[in-house]
Short mmCIF file of N, CA and C in Angstrom, two decimals:
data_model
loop_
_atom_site.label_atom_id
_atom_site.label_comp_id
_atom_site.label_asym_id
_atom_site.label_seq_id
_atom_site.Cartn_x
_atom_site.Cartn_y
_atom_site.Cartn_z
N UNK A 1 -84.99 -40.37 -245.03
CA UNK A 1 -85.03 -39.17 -245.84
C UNK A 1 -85.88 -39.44 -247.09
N UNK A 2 -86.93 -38.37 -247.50
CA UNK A 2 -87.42 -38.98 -248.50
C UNK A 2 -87.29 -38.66 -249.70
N UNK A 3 -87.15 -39.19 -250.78
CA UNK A 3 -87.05 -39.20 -252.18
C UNK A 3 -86.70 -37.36 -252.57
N UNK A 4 -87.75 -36.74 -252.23
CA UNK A 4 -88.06 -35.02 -252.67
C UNK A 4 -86.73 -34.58 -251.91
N UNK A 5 -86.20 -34.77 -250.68
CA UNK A 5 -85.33 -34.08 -249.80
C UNK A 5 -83.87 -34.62 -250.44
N UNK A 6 -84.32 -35.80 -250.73
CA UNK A 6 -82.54 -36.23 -251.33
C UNK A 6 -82.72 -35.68 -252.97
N UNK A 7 -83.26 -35.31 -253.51
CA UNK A 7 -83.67 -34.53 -254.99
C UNK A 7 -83.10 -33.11 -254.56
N UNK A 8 -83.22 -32.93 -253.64
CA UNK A 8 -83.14 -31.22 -253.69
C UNK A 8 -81.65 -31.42 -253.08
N UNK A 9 -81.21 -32.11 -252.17
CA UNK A 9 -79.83 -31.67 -251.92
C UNK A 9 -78.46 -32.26 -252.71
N UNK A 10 -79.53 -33.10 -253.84
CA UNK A 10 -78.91 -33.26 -254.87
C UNK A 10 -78.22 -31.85 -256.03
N UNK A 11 -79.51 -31.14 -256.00
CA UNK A 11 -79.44 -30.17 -256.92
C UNK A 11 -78.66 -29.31 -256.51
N UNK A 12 -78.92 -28.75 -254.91
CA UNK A 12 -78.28 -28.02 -254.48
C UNK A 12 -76.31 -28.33 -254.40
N UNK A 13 -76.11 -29.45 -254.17
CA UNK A 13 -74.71 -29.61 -254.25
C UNK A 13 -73.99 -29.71 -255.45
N UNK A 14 -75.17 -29.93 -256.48
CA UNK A 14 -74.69 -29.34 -257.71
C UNK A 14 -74.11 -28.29 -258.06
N UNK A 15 -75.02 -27.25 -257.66
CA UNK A 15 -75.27 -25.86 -257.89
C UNK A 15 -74.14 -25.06 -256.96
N UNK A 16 -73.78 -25.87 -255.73
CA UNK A 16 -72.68 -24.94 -254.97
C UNK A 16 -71.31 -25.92 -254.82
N UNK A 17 -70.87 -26.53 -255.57
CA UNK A 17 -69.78 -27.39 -255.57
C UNK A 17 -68.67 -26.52 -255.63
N UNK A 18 -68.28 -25.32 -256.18
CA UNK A 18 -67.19 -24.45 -256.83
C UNK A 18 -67.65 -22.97 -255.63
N UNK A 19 -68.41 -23.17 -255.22
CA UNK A 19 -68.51 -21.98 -254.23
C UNK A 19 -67.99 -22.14 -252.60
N UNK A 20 -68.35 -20.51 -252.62
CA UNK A 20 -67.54 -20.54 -250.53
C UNK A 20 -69.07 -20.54 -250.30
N UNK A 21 -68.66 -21.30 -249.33
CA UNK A 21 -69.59 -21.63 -248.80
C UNK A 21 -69.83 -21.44 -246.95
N UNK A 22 -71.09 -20.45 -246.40
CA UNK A 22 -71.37 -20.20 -245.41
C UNK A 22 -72.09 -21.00 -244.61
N UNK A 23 -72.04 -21.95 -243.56
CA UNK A 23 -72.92 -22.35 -242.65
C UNK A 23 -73.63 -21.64 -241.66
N UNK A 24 -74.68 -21.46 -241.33
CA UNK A 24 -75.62 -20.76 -240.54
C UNK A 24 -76.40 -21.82 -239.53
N UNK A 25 -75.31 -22.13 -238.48
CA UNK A 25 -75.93 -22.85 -237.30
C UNK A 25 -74.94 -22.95 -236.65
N UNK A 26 -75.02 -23.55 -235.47
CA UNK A 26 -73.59 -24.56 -234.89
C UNK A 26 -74.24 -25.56 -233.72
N UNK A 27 -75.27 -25.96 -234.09
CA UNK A 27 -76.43 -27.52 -233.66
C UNK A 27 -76.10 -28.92 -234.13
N UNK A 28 -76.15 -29.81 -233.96
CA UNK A 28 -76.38 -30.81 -234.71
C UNK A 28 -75.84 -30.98 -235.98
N UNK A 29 -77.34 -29.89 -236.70
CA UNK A 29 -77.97 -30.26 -238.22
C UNK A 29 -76.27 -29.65 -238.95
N UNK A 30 -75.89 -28.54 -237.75
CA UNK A 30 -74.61 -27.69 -239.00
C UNK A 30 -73.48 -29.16 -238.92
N UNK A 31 -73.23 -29.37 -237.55
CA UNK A 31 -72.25 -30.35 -237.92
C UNK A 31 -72.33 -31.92 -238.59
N UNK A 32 -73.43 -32.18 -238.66
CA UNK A 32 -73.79 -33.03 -239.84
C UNK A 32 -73.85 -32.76 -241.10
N UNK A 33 -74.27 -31.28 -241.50
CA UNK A 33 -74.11 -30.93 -242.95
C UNK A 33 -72.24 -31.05 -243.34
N UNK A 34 -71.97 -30.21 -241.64
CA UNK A 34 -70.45 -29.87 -242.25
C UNK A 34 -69.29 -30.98 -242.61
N UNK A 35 -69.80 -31.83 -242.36
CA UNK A 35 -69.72 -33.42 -242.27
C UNK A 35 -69.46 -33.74 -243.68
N UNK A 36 -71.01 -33.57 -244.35
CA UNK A 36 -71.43 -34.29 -245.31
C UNK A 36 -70.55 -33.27 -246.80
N UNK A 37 -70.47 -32.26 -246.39
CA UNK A 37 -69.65 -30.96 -247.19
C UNK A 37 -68.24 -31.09 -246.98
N UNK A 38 -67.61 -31.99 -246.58
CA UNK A 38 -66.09 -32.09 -246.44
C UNK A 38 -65.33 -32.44 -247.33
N UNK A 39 -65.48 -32.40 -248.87
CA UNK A 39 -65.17 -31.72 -250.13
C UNK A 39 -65.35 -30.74 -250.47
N UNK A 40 -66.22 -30.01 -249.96
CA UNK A 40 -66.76 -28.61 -250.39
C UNK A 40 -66.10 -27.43 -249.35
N UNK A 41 -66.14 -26.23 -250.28
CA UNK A 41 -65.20 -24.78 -249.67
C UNK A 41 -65.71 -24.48 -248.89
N UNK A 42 -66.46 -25.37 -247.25
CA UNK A 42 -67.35 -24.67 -246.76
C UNK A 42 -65.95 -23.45 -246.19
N UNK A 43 -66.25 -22.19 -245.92
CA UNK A 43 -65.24 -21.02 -245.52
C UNK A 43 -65.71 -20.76 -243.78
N UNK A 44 -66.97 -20.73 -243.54
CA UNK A 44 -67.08 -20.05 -242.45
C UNK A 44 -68.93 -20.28 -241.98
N UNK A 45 -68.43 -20.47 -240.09
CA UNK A 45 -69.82 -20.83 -239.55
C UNK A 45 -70.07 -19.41 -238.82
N UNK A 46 -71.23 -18.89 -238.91
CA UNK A 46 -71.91 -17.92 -238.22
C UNK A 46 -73.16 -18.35 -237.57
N UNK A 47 -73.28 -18.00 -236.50
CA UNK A 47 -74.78 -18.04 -235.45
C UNK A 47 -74.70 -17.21 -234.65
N UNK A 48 -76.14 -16.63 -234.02
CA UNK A 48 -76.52 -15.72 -233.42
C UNK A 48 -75.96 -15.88 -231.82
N UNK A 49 -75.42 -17.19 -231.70
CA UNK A 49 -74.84 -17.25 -230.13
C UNK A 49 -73.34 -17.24 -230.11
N UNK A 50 -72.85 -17.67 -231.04
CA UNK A 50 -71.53 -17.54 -231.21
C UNK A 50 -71.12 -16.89 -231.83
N UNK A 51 -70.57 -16.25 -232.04
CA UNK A 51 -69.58 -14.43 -233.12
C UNK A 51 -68.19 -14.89 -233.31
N UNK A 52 -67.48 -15.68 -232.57
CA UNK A 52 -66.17 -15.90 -232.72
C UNK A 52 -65.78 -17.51 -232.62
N UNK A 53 -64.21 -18.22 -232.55
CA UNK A 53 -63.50 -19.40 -232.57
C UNK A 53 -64.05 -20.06 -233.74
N UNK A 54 -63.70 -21.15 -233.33
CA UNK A 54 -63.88 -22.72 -234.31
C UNK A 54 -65.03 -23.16 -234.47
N UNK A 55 -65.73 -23.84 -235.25
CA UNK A 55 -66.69 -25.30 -235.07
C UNK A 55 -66.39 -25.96 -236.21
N UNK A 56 -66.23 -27.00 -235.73
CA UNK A 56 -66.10 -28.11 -236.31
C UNK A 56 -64.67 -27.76 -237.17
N UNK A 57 -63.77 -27.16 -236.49
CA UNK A 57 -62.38 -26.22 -237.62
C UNK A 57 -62.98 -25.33 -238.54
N UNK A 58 -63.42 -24.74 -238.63
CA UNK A 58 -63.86 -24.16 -239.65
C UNK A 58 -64.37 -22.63 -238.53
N UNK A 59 -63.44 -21.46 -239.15
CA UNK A 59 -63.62 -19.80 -238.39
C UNK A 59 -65.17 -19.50 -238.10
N UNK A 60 -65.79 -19.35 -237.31
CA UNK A 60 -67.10 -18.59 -237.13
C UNK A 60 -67.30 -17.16 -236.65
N UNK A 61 -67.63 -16.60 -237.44
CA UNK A 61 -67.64 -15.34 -237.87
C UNK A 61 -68.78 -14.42 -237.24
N UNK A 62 -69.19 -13.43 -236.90
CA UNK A 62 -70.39 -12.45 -236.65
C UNK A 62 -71.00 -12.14 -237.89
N UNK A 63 -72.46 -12.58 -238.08
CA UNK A 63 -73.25 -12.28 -239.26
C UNK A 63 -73.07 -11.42 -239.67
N UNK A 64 -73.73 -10.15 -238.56
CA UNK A 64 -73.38 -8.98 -238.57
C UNK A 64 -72.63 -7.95 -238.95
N UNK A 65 -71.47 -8.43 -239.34
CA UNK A 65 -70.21 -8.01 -239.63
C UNK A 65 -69.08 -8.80 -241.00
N UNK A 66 -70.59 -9.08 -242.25
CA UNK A 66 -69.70 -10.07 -242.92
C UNK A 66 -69.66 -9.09 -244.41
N UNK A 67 -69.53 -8.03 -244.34
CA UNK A 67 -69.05 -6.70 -244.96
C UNK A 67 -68.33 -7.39 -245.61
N UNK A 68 -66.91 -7.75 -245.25
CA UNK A 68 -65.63 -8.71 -245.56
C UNK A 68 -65.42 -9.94 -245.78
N UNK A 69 -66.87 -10.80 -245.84
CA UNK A 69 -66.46 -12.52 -246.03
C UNK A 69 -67.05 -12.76 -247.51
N UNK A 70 -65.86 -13.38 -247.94
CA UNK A 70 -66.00 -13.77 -249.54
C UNK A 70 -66.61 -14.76 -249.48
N UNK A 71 -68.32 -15.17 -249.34
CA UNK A 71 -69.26 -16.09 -249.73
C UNK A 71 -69.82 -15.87 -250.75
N UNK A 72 -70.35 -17.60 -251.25
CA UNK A 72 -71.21 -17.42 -252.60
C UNK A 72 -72.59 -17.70 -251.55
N UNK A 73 -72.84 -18.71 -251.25
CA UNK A 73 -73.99 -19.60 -250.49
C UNK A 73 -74.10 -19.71 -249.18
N UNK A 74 -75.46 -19.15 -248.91
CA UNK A 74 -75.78 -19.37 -246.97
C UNK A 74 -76.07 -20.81 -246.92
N UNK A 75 -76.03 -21.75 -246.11
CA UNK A 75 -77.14 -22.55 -245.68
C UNK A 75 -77.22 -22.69 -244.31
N UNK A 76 -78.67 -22.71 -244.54
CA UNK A 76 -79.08 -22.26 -243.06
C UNK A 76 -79.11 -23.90 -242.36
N UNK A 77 -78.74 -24.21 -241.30
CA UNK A 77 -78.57 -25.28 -240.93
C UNK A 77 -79.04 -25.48 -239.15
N UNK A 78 -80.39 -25.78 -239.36
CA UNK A 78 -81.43 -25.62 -237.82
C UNK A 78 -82.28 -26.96 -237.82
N UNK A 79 -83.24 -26.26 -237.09
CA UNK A 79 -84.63 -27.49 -236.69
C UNK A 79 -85.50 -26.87 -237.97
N UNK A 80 -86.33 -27.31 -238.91
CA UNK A 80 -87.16 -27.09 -239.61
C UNK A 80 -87.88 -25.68 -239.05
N UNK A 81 -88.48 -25.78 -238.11
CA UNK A 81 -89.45 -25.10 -237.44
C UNK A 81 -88.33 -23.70 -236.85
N UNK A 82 -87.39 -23.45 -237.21
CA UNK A 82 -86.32 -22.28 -236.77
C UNK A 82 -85.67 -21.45 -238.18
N UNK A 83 -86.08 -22.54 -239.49
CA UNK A 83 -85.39 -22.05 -240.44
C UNK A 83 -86.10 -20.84 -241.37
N UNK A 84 -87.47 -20.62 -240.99
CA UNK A 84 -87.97 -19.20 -241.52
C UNK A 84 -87.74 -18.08 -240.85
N UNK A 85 -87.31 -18.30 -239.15
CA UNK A 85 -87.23 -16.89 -238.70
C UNK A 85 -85.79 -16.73 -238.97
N UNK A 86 -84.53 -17.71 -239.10
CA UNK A 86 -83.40 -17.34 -239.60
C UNK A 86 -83.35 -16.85 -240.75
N UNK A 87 -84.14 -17.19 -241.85
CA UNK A 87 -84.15 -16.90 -242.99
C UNK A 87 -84.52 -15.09 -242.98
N UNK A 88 -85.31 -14.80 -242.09
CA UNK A 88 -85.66 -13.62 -241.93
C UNK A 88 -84.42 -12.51 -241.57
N UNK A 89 -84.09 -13.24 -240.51
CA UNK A 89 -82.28 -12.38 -239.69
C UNK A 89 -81.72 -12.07 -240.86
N UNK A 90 -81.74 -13.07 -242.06
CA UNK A 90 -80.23 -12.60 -243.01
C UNK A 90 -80.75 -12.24 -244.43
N UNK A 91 -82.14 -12.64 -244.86
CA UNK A 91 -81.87 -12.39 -245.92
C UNK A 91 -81.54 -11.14 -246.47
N UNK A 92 -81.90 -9.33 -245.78
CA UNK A 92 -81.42 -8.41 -246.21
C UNK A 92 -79.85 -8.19 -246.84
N UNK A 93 -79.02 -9.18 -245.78
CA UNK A 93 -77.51 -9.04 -246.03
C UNK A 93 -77.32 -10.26 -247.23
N UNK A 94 -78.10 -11.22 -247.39
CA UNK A 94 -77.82 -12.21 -248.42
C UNK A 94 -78.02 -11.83 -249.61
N UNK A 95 -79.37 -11.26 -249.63
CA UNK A 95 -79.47 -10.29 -251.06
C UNK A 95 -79.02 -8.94 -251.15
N UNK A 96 -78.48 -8.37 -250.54
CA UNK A 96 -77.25 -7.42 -250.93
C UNK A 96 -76.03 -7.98 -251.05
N UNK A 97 -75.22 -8.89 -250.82
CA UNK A 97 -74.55 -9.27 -251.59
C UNK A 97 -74.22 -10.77 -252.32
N UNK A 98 -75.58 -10.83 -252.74
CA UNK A 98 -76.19 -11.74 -254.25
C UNK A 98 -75.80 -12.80 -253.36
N UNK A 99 -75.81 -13.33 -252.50
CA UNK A 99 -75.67 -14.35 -251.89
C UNK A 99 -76.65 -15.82 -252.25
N UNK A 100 -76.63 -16.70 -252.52
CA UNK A 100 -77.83 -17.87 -252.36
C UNK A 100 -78.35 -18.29 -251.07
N UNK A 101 -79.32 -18.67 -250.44
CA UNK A 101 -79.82 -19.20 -249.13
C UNK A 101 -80.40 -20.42 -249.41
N UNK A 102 -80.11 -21.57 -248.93
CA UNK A 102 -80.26 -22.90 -248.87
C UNK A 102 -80.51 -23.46 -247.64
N UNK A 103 -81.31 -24.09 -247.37
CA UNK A 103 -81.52 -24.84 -246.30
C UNK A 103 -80.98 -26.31 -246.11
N UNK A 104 -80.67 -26.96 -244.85
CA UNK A 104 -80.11 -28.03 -244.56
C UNK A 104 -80.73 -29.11 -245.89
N UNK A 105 -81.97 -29.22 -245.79
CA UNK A 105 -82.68 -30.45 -246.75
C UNK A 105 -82.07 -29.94 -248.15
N UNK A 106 -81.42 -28.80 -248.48
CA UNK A 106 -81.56 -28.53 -250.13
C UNK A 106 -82.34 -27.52 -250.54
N UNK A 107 -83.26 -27.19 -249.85
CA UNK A 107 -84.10 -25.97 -250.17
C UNK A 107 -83.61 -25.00 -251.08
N UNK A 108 -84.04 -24.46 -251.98
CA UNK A 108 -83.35 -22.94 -252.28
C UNK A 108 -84.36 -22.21 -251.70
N UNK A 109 -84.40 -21.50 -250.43
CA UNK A 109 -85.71 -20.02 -249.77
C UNK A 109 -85.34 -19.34 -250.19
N UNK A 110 -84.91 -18.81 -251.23
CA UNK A 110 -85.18 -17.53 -251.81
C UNK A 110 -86.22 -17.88 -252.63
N UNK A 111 -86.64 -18.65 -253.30
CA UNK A 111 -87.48 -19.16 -253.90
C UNK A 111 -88.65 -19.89 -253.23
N UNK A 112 -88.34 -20.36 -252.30
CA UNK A 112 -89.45 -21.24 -251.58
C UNK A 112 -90.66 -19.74 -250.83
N UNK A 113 -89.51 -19.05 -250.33
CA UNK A 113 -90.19 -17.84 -249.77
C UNK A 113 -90.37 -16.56 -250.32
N UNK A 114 -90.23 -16.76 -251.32
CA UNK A 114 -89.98 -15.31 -252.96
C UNK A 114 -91.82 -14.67 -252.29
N UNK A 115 -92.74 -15.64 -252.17
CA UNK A 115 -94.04 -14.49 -252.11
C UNK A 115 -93.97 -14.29 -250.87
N UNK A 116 -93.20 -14.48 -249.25
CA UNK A 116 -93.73 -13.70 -248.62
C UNK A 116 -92.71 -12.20 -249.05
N UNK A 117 -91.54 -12.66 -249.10
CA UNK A 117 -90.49 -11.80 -249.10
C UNK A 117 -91.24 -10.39 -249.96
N UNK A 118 -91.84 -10.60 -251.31
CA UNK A 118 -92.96 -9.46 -252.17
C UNK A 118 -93.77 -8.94 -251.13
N UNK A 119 -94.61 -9.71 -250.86
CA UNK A 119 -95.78 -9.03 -250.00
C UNK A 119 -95.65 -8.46 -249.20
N UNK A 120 -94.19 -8.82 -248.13
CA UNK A 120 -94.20 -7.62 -247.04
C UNK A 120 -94.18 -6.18 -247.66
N UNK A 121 -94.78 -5.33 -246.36
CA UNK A 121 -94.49 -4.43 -246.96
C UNK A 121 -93.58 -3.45 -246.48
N UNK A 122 -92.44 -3.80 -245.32
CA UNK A 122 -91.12 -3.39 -245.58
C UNK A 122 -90.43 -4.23 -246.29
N UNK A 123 -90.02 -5.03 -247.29
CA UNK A 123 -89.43 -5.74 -248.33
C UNK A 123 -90.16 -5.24 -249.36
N UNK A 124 -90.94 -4.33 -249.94
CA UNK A 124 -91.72 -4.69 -251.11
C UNK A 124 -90.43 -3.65 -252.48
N UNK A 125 -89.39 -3.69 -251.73
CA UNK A 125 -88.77 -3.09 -252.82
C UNK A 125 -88.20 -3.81 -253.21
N UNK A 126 -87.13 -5.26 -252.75
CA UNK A 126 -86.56 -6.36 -253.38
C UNK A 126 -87.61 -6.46 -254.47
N UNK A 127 -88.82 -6.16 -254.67
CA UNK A 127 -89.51 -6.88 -255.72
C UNK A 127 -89.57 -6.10 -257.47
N UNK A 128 -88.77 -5.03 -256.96
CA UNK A 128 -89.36 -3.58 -258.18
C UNK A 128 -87.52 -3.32 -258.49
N UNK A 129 -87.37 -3.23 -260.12
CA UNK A 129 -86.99 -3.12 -260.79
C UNK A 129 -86.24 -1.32 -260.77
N UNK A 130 -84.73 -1.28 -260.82
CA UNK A 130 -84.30 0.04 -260.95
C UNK A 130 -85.32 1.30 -261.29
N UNK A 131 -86.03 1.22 -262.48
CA UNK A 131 -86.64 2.45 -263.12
C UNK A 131 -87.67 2.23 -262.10
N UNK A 132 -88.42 1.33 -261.38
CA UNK A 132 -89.33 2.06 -260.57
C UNK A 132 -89.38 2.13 -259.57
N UNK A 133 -87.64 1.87 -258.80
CA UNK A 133 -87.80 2.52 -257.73
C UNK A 133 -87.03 3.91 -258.10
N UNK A 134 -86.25 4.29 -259.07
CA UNK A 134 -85.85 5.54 -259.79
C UNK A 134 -87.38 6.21 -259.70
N UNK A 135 -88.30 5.90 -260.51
CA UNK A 135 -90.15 6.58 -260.42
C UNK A 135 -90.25 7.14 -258.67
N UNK A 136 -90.46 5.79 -257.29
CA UNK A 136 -90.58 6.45 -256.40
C UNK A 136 -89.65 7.56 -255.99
N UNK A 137 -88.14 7.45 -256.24
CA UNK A 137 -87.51 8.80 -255.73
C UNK A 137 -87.68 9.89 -256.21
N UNK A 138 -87.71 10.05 -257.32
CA UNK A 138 -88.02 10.83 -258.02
C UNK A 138 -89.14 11.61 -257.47
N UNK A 139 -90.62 11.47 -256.41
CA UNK A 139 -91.59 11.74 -256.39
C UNK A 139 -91.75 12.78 -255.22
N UNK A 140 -90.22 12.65 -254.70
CA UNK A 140 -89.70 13.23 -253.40
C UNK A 140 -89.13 14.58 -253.96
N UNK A 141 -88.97 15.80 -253.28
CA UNK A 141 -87.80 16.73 -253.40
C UNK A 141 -86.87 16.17 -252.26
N UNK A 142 -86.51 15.67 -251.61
CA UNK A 142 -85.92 15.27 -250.40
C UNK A 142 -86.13 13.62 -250.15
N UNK A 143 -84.62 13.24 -249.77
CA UNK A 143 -84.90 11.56 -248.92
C UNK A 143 -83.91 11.75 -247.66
N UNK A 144 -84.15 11.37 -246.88
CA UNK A 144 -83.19 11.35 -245.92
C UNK A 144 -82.77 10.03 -245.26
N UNK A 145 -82.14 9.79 -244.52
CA UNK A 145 -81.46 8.56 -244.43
C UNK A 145 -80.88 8.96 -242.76
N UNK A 146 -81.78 7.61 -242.00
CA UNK A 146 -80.74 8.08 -240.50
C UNK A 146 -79.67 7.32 -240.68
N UNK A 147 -78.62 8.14 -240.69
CA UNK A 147 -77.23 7.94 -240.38
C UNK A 147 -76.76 6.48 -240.13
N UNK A 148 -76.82 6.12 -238.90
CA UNK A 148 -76.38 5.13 -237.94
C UNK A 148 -77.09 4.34 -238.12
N UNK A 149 -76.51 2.88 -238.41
CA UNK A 149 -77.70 1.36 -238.47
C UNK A 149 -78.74 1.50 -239.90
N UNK A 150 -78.17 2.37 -240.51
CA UNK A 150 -78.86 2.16 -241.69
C UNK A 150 -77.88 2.86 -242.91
N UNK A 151 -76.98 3.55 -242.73
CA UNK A 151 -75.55 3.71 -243.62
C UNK A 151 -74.50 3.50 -243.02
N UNK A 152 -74.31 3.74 -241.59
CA UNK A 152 -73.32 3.29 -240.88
C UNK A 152 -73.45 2.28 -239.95
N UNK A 153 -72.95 1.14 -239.63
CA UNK A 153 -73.55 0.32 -239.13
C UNK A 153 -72.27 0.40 -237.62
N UNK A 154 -72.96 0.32 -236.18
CA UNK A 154 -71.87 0.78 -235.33
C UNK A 154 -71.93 -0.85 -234.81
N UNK A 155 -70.49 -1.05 -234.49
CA UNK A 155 -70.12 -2.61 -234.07
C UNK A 155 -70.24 -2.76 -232.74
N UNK A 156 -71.05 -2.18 -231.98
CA UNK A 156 -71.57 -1.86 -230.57
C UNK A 156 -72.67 -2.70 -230.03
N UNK A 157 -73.02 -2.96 -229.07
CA UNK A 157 -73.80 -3.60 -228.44
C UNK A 157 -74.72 -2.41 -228.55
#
Protein backbone atom coordinates (compact mmCIF):
# COMPACT_ATOMS: atom_id res chain seq x y z
CA UNK A 1 0.00 0.00 0.00
CA UNK A 2 1.50 3.18 -0.71
CA UNK A 3 2.33 6.05 1.47
CA UNK A 4 -0.72 8.51 -0.37
CA UNK A 5 -3.40 5.49 0.17
CA UNK A 6 -2.46 4.91 3.84
CA UNK A 7 -2.62 9.08 4.21
CA UNK A 8 -6.00 9.13 3.02
CA UNK A 9 -7.49 6.27 4.98
CA UNK A 10 -5.88 7.78 7.67
CA UNK A 11 -7.87 10.94 7.31
CA UNK A 12 -10.79 9.33 6.41
CA UNK A 13 -11.06 7.21 9.69
CA UNK A 14 -10.55 10.23 11.33
CA UNK A 15 -13.26 11.99 9.90
CA UNK A 16 -15.87 8.97 10.31
CA UNK A 17 -14.92 7.45 13.70
CA UNK A 18 -18.36 8.76 15.56
CA UNK A 19 -20.47 8.04 12.46
CA UNK A 20 -22.97 5.15 11.01
CA UNK A 21 -21.48 3.98 8.80
CA UNK A 22 -22.66 2.34 5.25
CA UNK A 23 -20.70 -0.29 3.28
CA UNK A 24 -21.33 -0.47 -0.44
CA UNK A 25 -20.10 -3.92 -1.66
CA UNK A 26 -20.20 -7.48 -0.42
CA UNK A 27 -16.63 -8.68 -2.45
CA UNK A 28 -13.58 -9.13 -0.91
CA UNK A 29 -12.56 -5.38 -0.65
CA UNK A 30 -16.13 -4.90 1.71
CA UNK A 31 -15.13 -7.72 3.91
CA UNK A 32 -11.69 -6.63 4.40
CA UNK A 33 -12.69 -3.05 5.03
CA UNK A 34 -15.40 -4.53 7.36
CA UNK A 35 -12.66 -6.20 9.03
CA UNK A 36 -10.47 -3.37 9.39
CA UNK A 37 -13.73 -1.10 10.77
CA UNK A 38 -14.52 -3.45 13.65
CA UNK A 39 -14.45 -0.53 16.10
CA UNK A 40 -16.36 1.51 13.99
CA UNK A 41 -20.54 1.87 13.77
CA UNK A 42 -20.31 0.24 10.54
CA UNK A 43 -24.69 -0.10 10.57
CA UNK A 44 -25.37 -1.64 7.27
CA UNK A 45 -24.11 -3.40 3.84
CA UNK A 46 -25.98 -2.61 0.59
CA UNK A 47 -25.19 -3.97 -3.07
CA UNK A 48 -26.86 -4.11 -6.19
CA UNK A 49 -27.02 -8.10 -5.97
CA UNK A 50 -28.02 -8.50 -2.65
CA UNK A 51 -31.16 -6.35 -1.05
CA UNK A 52 -31.52 -8.50 1.98
CA UNK A 53 -29.73 -10.99 5.14
CA UNK A 54 -26.29 -10.71 6.68
CA UNK A 55 -22.63 -10.10 5.53
CA UNK A 56 -20.19 -10.40 7.47
CA UNK A 57 -23.22 -9.87 10.58
CA UNK A 58 -23.89 -6.80 9.76
CA UNK A 59 -28.05 -6.20 8.02
CA UNK A 60 -27.80 -5.52 4.20
CA UNK A 61 -30.20 -3.41 3.14
CA UNK A 62 -31.74 -2.28 -0.58
CA UNK A 63 -30.02 1.01 -1.69
CA UNK A 64 -32.97 1.79 -3.12
CA UNK A 65 -35.00 1.94 -0.30
CA UNK A 66 -32.72 3.70 2.35
CA UNK A 67 -35.49 6.54 2.87
CA UNK A 68 -35.15 5.02 6.57
CA UNK A 69 -31.38 4.18 7.26
CA UNK A 70 -29.74 6.47 9.74
CA UNK A 71 -26.21 6.87 7.87
CA UNK A 72 -23.56 9.45 8.08
CA UNK A 73 -20.89 7.81 5.43
CA UNK A 74 -21.05 5.57 2.17
CA UNK A 75 -17.97 3.70 1.38
CA UNK A 76 -17.93 2.30 -1.59
CA UNK A 77 -16.01 -0.88 -1.31
CA UNK A 78 -15.11 -2.62 -5.07
CA UNK A 79 -12.30 -3.17 -7.68
CA UNK A 80 -10.86 0.36 -8.43
CA UNK A 81 -12.03 0.15 -11.97
CA UNK A 82 -16.03 -0.41 -10.59
CA UNK A 83 -15.85 2.45 -8.09
CA UNK A 84 -16.91 5.43 -10.53
CA UNK A 85 -19.86 3.71 -12.00
CA UNK A 86 -21.00 2.91 -8.29
CA UNK A 87 -20.29 6.22 -7.38
CA UNK A 88 -22.69 7.17 -10.11
CA UNK A 89 -25.77 4.57 -8.83
CA UNK A 90 -25.78 6.55 -5.45
CA UNK A 91 -24.58 9.67 -5.42
CA UNK A 92 -28.16 11.35 -6.11
CA UNK A 93 -29.42 9.54 -2.81
CA UNK A 94 -26.01 10.40 -0.94
CA UNK A 95 -26.34 13.99 -1.57
CA UNK A 96 -29.86 14.23 -0.68
CA UNK A 97 -29.33 13.07 2.40
CA UNK A 98 -25.87 14.92 3.12
CA UNK A 99 -24.36 11.69 3.17
CA UNK A 100 -20.24 11.45 2.69
CA UNK A 101 -18.91 8.91 -0.13
CA UNK A 102 -15.56 7.37 0.50
CA UNK A 103 -13.88 4.87 -1.21
CA UNK A 104 -12.14 1.62 0.05
CA UNK A 105 -8.41 3.42 -0.25
CA UNK A 106 -9.83 6.63 1.75
CA UNK A 107 -10.89 8.61 -1.08
CA UNK A 108 -13.38 11.34 -0.34
CA UNK A 109 -15.41 11.24 -4.38
CA UNK A 110 -17.34 13.77 -3.69
CA UNK A 111 -14.44 15.70 -4.05
CA UNK A 112 -12.26 13.61 -6.18
CA UNK A 113 -15.27 13.72 -8.70
CA UNK A 114 -16.85 17.34 -7.72
CA UNK A 115 -15.92 18.42 -11.70
CA UNK A 116 -17.51 15.69 -13.40
CA UNK A 117 -20.51 15.69 -11.09
CA UNK A 118 -20.74 20.10 -12.30
CA UNK A 119 -20.33 19.45 -15.80
CA UNK A 120 -22.91 16.96 -16.39
CA UNK A 121 -25.56 18.28 -17.62
CA UNK A 122 -28.28 16.32 -15.86
CA UNK A 123 -26.41 17.09 -12.42
CA UNK A 124 -25.66 20.67 -13.24
CA UNK A 125 -28.00 21.70 -10.47
CA UNK A 126 -26.05 20.06 -7.40
CA UNK A 127 -23.75 22.88 -8.51
CA UNK A 128 -26.13 26.23 -8.17
CA UNK A 129 -27.03 27.76 -5.09
CA UNK A 130 -30.94 28.20 -3.76
CA UNK A 131 -31.48 31.84 -5.33
CA UNK A 132 -30.50 30.49 -8.67
CA UNK A 133 -32.21 27.73 -8.95
CA UNK A 134 -35.25 29.98 -7.25
CA UNK A 135 -34.08 32.47 -10.77
CA UNK A 136 -34.66 29.19 -13.06
CA UNK A 137 -38.22 28.46 -11.58
CA UNK A 138 -39.24 31.39 -11.48
CA UNK A 139 -38.78 31.67 -15.48
CA UNK A 140 -41.58 29.06 -15.85
CA UNK A 141 -45.46 29.79 -15.34
CA UNK A 142 -45.71 26.00 -14.84
CA UNK A 143 -43.28 22.90 -13.62
CA UNK A 144 -44.53 19.67 -13.63
CA UNK A 145 -43.23 16.67 -12.12
CA UNK A 146 -44.00 12.91 -13.31
CA UNK A 147 -45.49 11.49 -10.46
CA UNK A 148 -43.97 8.01 -10.12
CA UNK A 149 -40.00 7.41 -9.80
CA UNK A 150 -39.45 10.87 -9.42
CA UNK A 151 -41.87 11.92 -6.22
CA UNK A 152 -43.11 8.65 -5.62
CA UNK A 153 -40.82 6.06 -5.78
CA UNK A 154 -42.81 2.44 -6.41
CA UNK A 155 -40.94 -0.61 -4.58
CA UNK A 156 -41.71 -2.74 -7.71
CA UNK A 157 -39.67 -4.43 -10.06
Amino acid sequence: MSNLTDSCIEIMLKKIKNKKILIYGTGIKARKLIQMLNKYNVTFVADCNQISGQFEGIPVIDFDCTEMINADVVIIACAQKNTKEIYRRVIDRCLAFGWQIYSSNGSNLIDYYRTDLCLTDDKGYYCRNEKELLDLINQYDAISFDLFDTLIMREVL
